Short mmCIF file of C-alpha atoms in Angstrom, two decimals:
data_model
loop_
_atom_site.label_atom_id
_atom_site.label_comp_id
_atom_site.label_asym_id
_atom_site.label_seq_id
_atom_site.Cartn_x
_atom_site.Cartn_y
_atom_site.Cartn_z
CA MET A 1 8.20 2.97 -13.09
CA SER A 2 5.28 0.91 -11.90
CA CYS A 3 2.02 1.51 -13.73
CA CYS A 4 0.39 1.51 -10.31
CA GLN A 5 2.74 3.77 -8.35
CA PRO A 6 4.95 6.41 -9.97
CA GLN A 7 8.42 6.72 -8.52
CA ARG A 8 9.68 10.00 -7.19
CA ALA A 9 12.33 11.44 -9.48
CA PRO A 10 13.30 14.94 -8.36
CA GLU A 11 15.43 16.75 -10.91
CA GLY A 12 18.97 17.44 -9.81
CA THR A 13 18.33 16.78 -6.12
CA GLU A 14 18.36 13.89 -3.72
CA GLY A 15 15.59 13.14 -1.29
CA PRO A 16 15.74 14.39 2.28
CA GLU A 17 17.29 12.17 4.90
CA PRO A 18 14.89 10.22 7.12
CA VAL A 19 14.00 12.14 10.27
CA ALA A 20 14.69 10.62 13.67
CA VAL A 21 11.64 10.29 15.89
CA ASP A 22 12.44 10.32 19.59
CA ALA A 23 9.08 11.22 21.12
CA ALA A 24 7.27 8.87 23.48
CA PRO A 25 4.29 7.18 21.83
CA ALA A 26 0.93 8.90 22.19
CA PRO A 27 -2.12 6.76 23.04
CA VAL A 28 -2.93 5.50 19.55
CA VAL A 29 -4.87 2.25 19.57
CA HIS A 30 -3.80 -0.42 17.10
CA ASP A 31 -6.59 -2.93 16.62
CA GLU A 32 -4.49 -6.06 16.32
CA VAL A 33 -5.21 -9.54 15.06
CA ALA A 34 -3.08 -12.28 16.65
CA LEU A 35 -2.07 -14.80 14.00
CA PRO A 36 -0.76 -18.26 14.92
CA GLY A 37 1.87 -18.48 12.22
CA GLY A 38 2.68 -21.81 10.65
CA GLY A 39 3.14 -22.95 7.08
CA PHE A 40 1.56 -21.79 3.85
CA LEU A 41 2.29 -21.81 0.13
CA MET A 42 3.47 -18.39 -1.05
CA GLY A 43 3.25 -17.19 -4.64
CA ASP A 44 1.02 -17.28 -7.70
CA ALA A 45 -0.60 -20.69 -8.16
CA PHE A 46 -2.72 -19.53 -11.14
CA GLY A 47 0.02 -18.33 -13.49
CA GLU A 48 -1.56 -14.87 -13.63
CA GLY A 49 1.31 -12.77 -12.35
CA TYR A 50 3.37 -10.32 -14.37
CA PRO A 51 6.79 -11.90 -15.11
CA PRO A 52 8.79 -8.82 -14.01
CA ASP A 53 7.10 -9.00 -10.59
CA GLY A 54 8.50 -12.45 -9.80
CA GLU A 55 5.40 -14.00 -8.24
CA GLY A 56 6.80 -17.50 -8.58
CA PRO A 57 7.69 -20.16 -8.01
CA VAL A 58 5.10 -21.16 -5.44
CA HIS A 59 7.11 -22.16 -2.40
CA PRO A 60 6.49 -23.25 1.20
CA VAL A 61 7.00 -20.68 3.94
CA VAL A 62 6.80 -21.11 7.71
CA LEU A 63 6.20 -18.08 9.94
CA ASP A 64 6.39 -17.52 13.68
CA PRO A 65 3.23 -16.16 15.35
CA PHE A 66 2.76 -12.39 15.01
CA ARG A 67 0.22 -9.63 15.66
CA ILE A 68 -0.82 -7.39 12.78
CA ASP A 69 -3.16 -4.42 12.44
CA ALA A 70 -6.65 -5.32 11.33
CA THR A 71 -6.64 -2.21 9.12
CA ALA A 72 -4.29 0.19 7.46
CA VAL A 73 -3.06 3.09 9.60
CA THR A 74 -5.66 5.85 9.33
CA ASN A 75 -5.39 9.60 8.93
CA ASP A 76 -6.43 10.08 12.56
CA MET A 77 -3.66 7.76 13.73
CA PHE A 78 -1.03 9.44 11.59
CA ALA A 79 -2.23 12.87 12.69
CA ALA A 80 -1.61 11.88 16.31
CA PHE A 81 1.94 10.89 15.37
CA ALA A 82 2.59 14.14 13.49
CA ALA A 83 1.17 16.24 16.33
CA ALA A 84 3.22 14.42 18.97
CA THR A 85 6.52 14.58 17.09
CA GLY A 86 6.32 17.48 14.66
CA TYR A 87 7.28 15.00 11.94
CA ARG A 88 7.05 16.24 8.36
CA THR A 89 6.64 13.61 5.68
CA GLU A 90 8.88 13.42 2.66
CA ALA A 91 6.05 14.74 0.47
CA GLU A 92 5.86 17.80 2.72
CA ARG A 93 9.61 18.31 2.56
CA PHE A 94 9.84 17.71 -1.18
CA GLY A 95 6.80 19.97 -1.69
CA THR A 96 5.06 17.63 -4.14
CA SER A 97 3.46 14.21 -4.44
CA ALA A 98 1.64 12.12 -7.04
CA VAL A 99 -2.15 12.49 -7.34
CA PHE A 100 -4.54 10.58 -9.61
CA HIS A 101 -5.84 12.95 -12.27
CA LEU A 102 -9.52 12.66 -11.30
CA ALA A 103 -8.69 13.43 -7.64
CA VAL A 104 -6.66 16.62 -8.09
CA ALA A 105 -7.73 19.58 -5.96
CA ALA A 106 -5.25 22.23 -7.04
CA GLY A 107 -4.85 25.19 -9.34
CA ARG A 108 -3.17 24.78 -12.72
CA ARG A 109 0.07 26.32 -11.50
CA ASP A 110 0.36 23.61 -8.86
CA VAL A 111 0.10 20.77 -11.39
CA LEU A 112 3.73 20.33 -12.37
CA GLY A 113 3.58 17.48 -14.86
CA ARG A 114 2.48 13.96 -15.71
CA ALA A 115 4.26 10.67 -15.17
CA PRO A 116 5.63 9.78 -18.64
CA SER A 117 4.47 6.16 -18.77
CA ALA A 118 1.39 6.63 -16.56
CA PRO A 119 -0.18 9.96 -17.56
CA TRP A 120 -3.07 9.54 -15.12
CA TRP A 121 -0.57 10.42 -12.38
CA LEU A 122 0.08 14.14 -11.86
CA GLU A 123 2.85 15.66 -9.78
CA VAL A 124 1.02 18.19 -7.61
CA ARG A 125 2.63 20.90 -5.51
CA GLY A 126 1.18 20.93 -2.00
CA ALA A 127 -0.16 17.36 -2.12
CA ASP A 128 0.64 15.45 1.06
CA TRP A 129 -0.99 13.25 3.68
CA ALA A 130 -3.06 16.16 5.06
CA HIS A 131 -3.95 17.43 1.57
CA PRO A 132 -4.47 14.24 -0.43
CA GLY A 133 -5.78 15.92 -3.58
CA GLY A 134 -3.51 18.94 -3.40
CA PRO A 135 -3.57 22.32 -1.61
CA ARG A 136 -7.31 22.80 -2.11
CA SER A 137 -8.11 19.58 -0.22
CA ASN A 138 -8.08 18.58 3.44
CA LEU A 139 -8.96 15.66 5.71
CA ASP A 140 -12.51 16.70 6.58
CA GLY A 141 -14.51 13.48 6.81
CA LEU A 142 -11.44 11.35 6.08
CA GLY A 143 -10.22 10.58 9.59
CA ASP A 144 -11.02 6.87 9.24
CA HIS A 145 -9.56 6.58 5.73
CA PRO A 146 -6.06 5.12 5.33
CA VAL A 147 -3.28 7.68 5.35
CA VAL A 148 -1.71 8.16 1.91
CA HIS A 149 1.17 10.19 0.44
CA VAL A 150 3.48 8.47 2.90
CA SER A 151 6.82 7.05 1.79
CA HIS A 152 8.45 3.91 3.12
CA ASN A 153 10.70 6.16 5.18
CA ASP A 154 7.64 7.91 6.63
CA ALA A 155 6.08 4.56 7.52
CA LEU A 156 9.26 3.54 9.33
CA ALA A 157 9.24 6.82 11.27
CA TYR A 158 5.68 6.14 12.42
CA CYS A 159 6.65 2.61 13.42
CA ARG A 160 9.58 3.86 15.52
CA TRP A 161 7.25 6.23 17.36
CA ALA A 162 4.55 3.61 17.86
CA GLY A 163 6.96 0.87 18.92
CA ARG A 164 5.94 -1.31 15.99
CA ARG A 165 7.31 -2.43 12.61
CA LEU A 166 6.19 -3.02 9.05
CA PRO A 167 5.11 -6.54 8.09
CA THR A 168 7.40 -8.65 6.00
CA GLU A 169 6.10 -9.51 2.57
CA ALA A 170 5.56 -13.11 3.67
CA GLU A 171 3.60 -11.99 6.72
CA PHE A 172 1.41 -9.76 4.58
CA GLU A 173 0.58 -12.54 2.12
CA TYR A 174 -0.06 -15.04 4.90
CA ALA A 175 -2.39 -12.57 6.64
CA SER A 176 -4.13 -11.60 3.40
CA ARG A 177 -4.89 -15.21 2.54
CA GLY A 178 -7.12 -15.34 5.59
CA GLY A 179 -6.13 -18.79 6.76
CA ARG A 180 -7.10 -20.45 3.49
CA THR A 181 -5.01 -22.00 0.74
CA GLY A 182 -4.97 -21.66 -3.02
CA LEU A 183 -7.20 -18.60 -3.25
CA ARG A 184 -6.96 -15.87 -5.85
CA TYR A 185 -8.40 -13.17 -3.54
CA PRO A 186 -8.77 -12.96 0.24
CA TRP A 187 -12.40 -14.07 -0.06
CA GLY A 188 -12.20 -16.69 -2.83
CA ASP A 189 -11.55 -17.08 -6.54
CA GLU A 190 -14.33 -14.84 -7.96
CA LEU A 191 -13.81 -11.09 -7.94
CA THR A 192 -17.45 -10.22 -7.24
CA PRO A 193 -19.16 -13.38 -5.93
CA GLY A 194 -22.89 -13.10 -6.42
CA GLY A 195 -22.36 -9.60 -7.76
CA GLU A 196 -21.08 -8.35 -4.39
CA HIS A 197 -18.07 -6.05 -4.33
CA ARG A 198 -15.51 -7.24 -1.79
CA ALA A 199 -12.84 -4.59 -2.36
CA ASN A 200 -12.34 -0.96 -3.33
CA LEU A 201 -11.09 -1.28 -6.92
CA TRP A 202 -11.54 0.56 -10.21
CA ASN A 203 -14.86 -0.12 -11.92
CA GLY A 204 -15.42 1.02 -15.49
CA THR A 205 -12.92 2.09 -18.13
CA PHE A 206 -9.51 2.93 -16.71
CA PRO A 207 -8.38 5.68 -16.33
CA SER A 208 -11.17 7.89 -17.64
CA ARG A 209 -14.48 6.59 -16.28
CA ASN A 210 -15.25 5.01 -12.93
CA THR A 211 -18.80 3.78 -12.51
CA LEU A 212 -18.41 3.89 -8.71
CA ALA A 213 -20.07 0.48 -8.56
CA ASP A 214 -18.23 -0.24 -5.31
CA GLY A 215 -19.11 3.22 -3.95
CA TYR A 216 -15.73 4.96 -4.14
CA LEU A 217 -13.54 6.92 -6.54
CA THR A 218 -10.51 7.06 -4.26
CA THR A 219 -9.99 5.77 -0.71
CA CYS A 220 -12.76 4.36 1.44
CA PRO A 221 -12.98 4.20 5.22
CA VAL A 222 -11.23 1.22 6.75
CA ARG A 223 -13.65 -1.62 7.47
CA SER A 224 -15.83 -0.68 4.50
CA PHE A 225 -15.72 -4.23 3.14
CA PRO A 226 -16.05 -7.57 4.95
CA PRO A 227 -12.93 -8.89 6.69
CA ASN A 228 -11.13 -11.98 5.53
CA GLY A 229 -11.13 -15.24 7.46
CA LEU A 230 -8.53 -13.96 9.94
CA GLY A 231 -10.25 -10.65 10.64
CA LEU A 232 -8.18 -8.34 8.42
CA TYR A 233 -9.78 -5.60 6.36
CA GLU A 234 -8.90 -4.34 2.88
CA THR A 235 -5.77 -6.37 2.28
CA SER A 236 -6.86 -6.18 -1.36
CA GLY A 237 -7.75 -2.82 -2.84
CA ASN A 238 -8.19 0.58 -1.20
CA VAL A 239 -4.45 1.40 -0.86
CA TRP A 240 -1.16 -0.27 -1.57
CA GLU A 241 0.70 -1.08 1.64
CA TRP A 242 4.41 -0.85 2.29
CA CYS A 243 6.18 -3.98 3.50
CA ALA A 244 9.56 -4.20 5.20
CA ASP A 245 11.36 -6.09 2.42
CA TRP A 246 13.63 -4.89 -0.31
CA PHE A 247 12.24 -6.06 -3.66
CA SER A 248 13.83 -8.52 -6.05
CA PRO A 249 11.91 -10.37 -8.81
CA GLY A 250 14.12 -13.43 -8.32
CA TYR A 251 13.91 -13.64 -4.55
CA TYR A 252 11.43 -16.52 -4.37
CA ARG A 253 13.93 -18.84 -6.06
CA THR A 254 16.38 -18.53 -3.17
CA SER A 255 14.35 -17.30 -0.19
CA PRO A 256 14.60 -19.23 3.08
CA LYS A 257 11.68 -21.35 4.13
CA GLU A 258 11.43 -19.95 7.66
CA ASN A 259 10.53 -16.30 8.30
CA PRO A 260 11.91 -14.82 5.05
CA GLN A 261 12.96 -11.19 5.41
CA GLY A 262 13.57 -10.28 1.78
CA PRO A 263 16.88 -9.53 0.05
CA GLU A 264 19.68 -7.92 2.04
CA ARG A 265 19.75 -4.89 -0.24
CA GLY A 266 17.90 -3.31 -3.14
CA THR A 267 16.67 -0.10 -4.69
CA THR A 268 12.92 -0.44 -4.14
CA ARG A 269 10.72 -1.69 -1.31
CA VAL A 270 7.83 -4.12 -1.65
CA THR A 271 4.23 -2.90 -1.74
CA ARG A 272 1.30 -5.26 -1.50
CA GLY A 273 -2.46 -5.42 -1.88
CA GLY A 274 -3.35 -3.21 -4.82
CA SER A 275 -5.42 -0.04 -4.58
CA TYR A 276 -8.57 1.76 -5.66
CA LEU A 277 -6.93 2.22 -9.07
CA CYS A 278 -6.35 -1.46 -9.82
CA HIS A 279 -8.26 -2.92 -12.76
CA GLU A 280 -7.76 -6.16 -14.66
CA SER A 281 -7.18 -4.23 -17.90
CA TYR A 282 -3.80 -2.94 -16.73
CA CYS A 283 -3.00 -3.75 -13.09
CA ASN A 284 -4.29 -7.11 -11.95
CA ARG A 285 -2.36 -6.79 -8.69
CA TYR A 286 -5.16 -7.08 -6.15
CA ARG A 287 -4.65 -10.85 -6.02
CA VAL A 288 -3.19 -12.21 -2.78
CA ALA A 289 0.01 -13.33 -4.56
CA ALA A 290 0.57 -10.06 -6.43
CA ARG A 291 3.54 -7.86 -5.63
CA THR A 292 5.18 -4.70 -6.86
CA SER A 293 7.56 -2.10 -5.45
CA ASN A 294 8.55 1.54 -5.29
CA THR A 295 11.52 3.63 -4.19
CA PRO A 296 11.58 4.25 -0.43
CA ASP A 297 11.16 8.02 -0.79
CA SER A 298 8.20 7.86 -3.19
CA SER A 299 4.70 8.88 -2.15
CA THR A 300 1.39 8.65 -3.95
CA GLY A 301 -2.30 9.13 -3.30
CA ASN A 302 -2.89 5.37 -3.26
CA CYS A 303 -0.22 3.99 -0.92
CA GLY A 304 -0.27 3.60 2.87
CA PHE A 305 0.72 0.93 5.38
CA ARG A 306 -0.30 -1.22 8.34
CA THR A 307 1.94 -2.30 11.21
CA VAL A 308 2.98 -5.37 13.17
CA ALA A 309 3.70 -5.56 16.90
CA LEU A 310 7.36 -5.90 17.90
#
């Protein structure tokens, strides 16, 4: 289990099969950034990564040009997809999802348990993308926040409907670096240059006290923080984002130089970018080189996605 994202582990059952989406796309606008592609150095140049994550070795990668969303997919965008297709996410079909303990909006009977190695995560009945804290919550005022409680399978369903795809891990890191080399974060090497918060991260003592120094306990609206040098918002912090690749900690040692697609198979999918729960005391994964993963059917209150044009 990742300390950042608990894996779904239903007892005695298997997850539902992905649902086919055959509806014509509704008019959802994806604010794209056209990136020229080219070469960059991928991986952790500072030696700060967690060994099990496999952030090294640093290696050259060359990418073709591509167009990527400037922001994560929002609740309003996902709502248009759900309304057009009748799609029900895996959290809705399972009946539960993982909610951070300070964000729960549910009665005691709907809190079903804690993640064993990350007790700040609670399994909440009725938590899903439209009820991010649980059955007593809704999306009022959250239309421009990134959608959460979506699995990798849910993200793929949205992409099929929208005629798009998920970014590869290499594309995400290239885009997050903002056209610059050797940086720790999308904006530079200091976390809060001049005392300015550049990302929605945990501030205070994790997991019990958040000072809200950056203004947010959980998600923030997209475009709340300055974009990076390529015009992308919140590629660090706010929510983890699903990538297309299967995850392997040893992949960088054998990955191709041109347009790497990840391993051919695996058990978990890559997530990138960190979230509002990341803090250097336990999850220093908001760096541009940081990587982790989760099972494709897992959903949490801190994971969403952005898309790439086909």
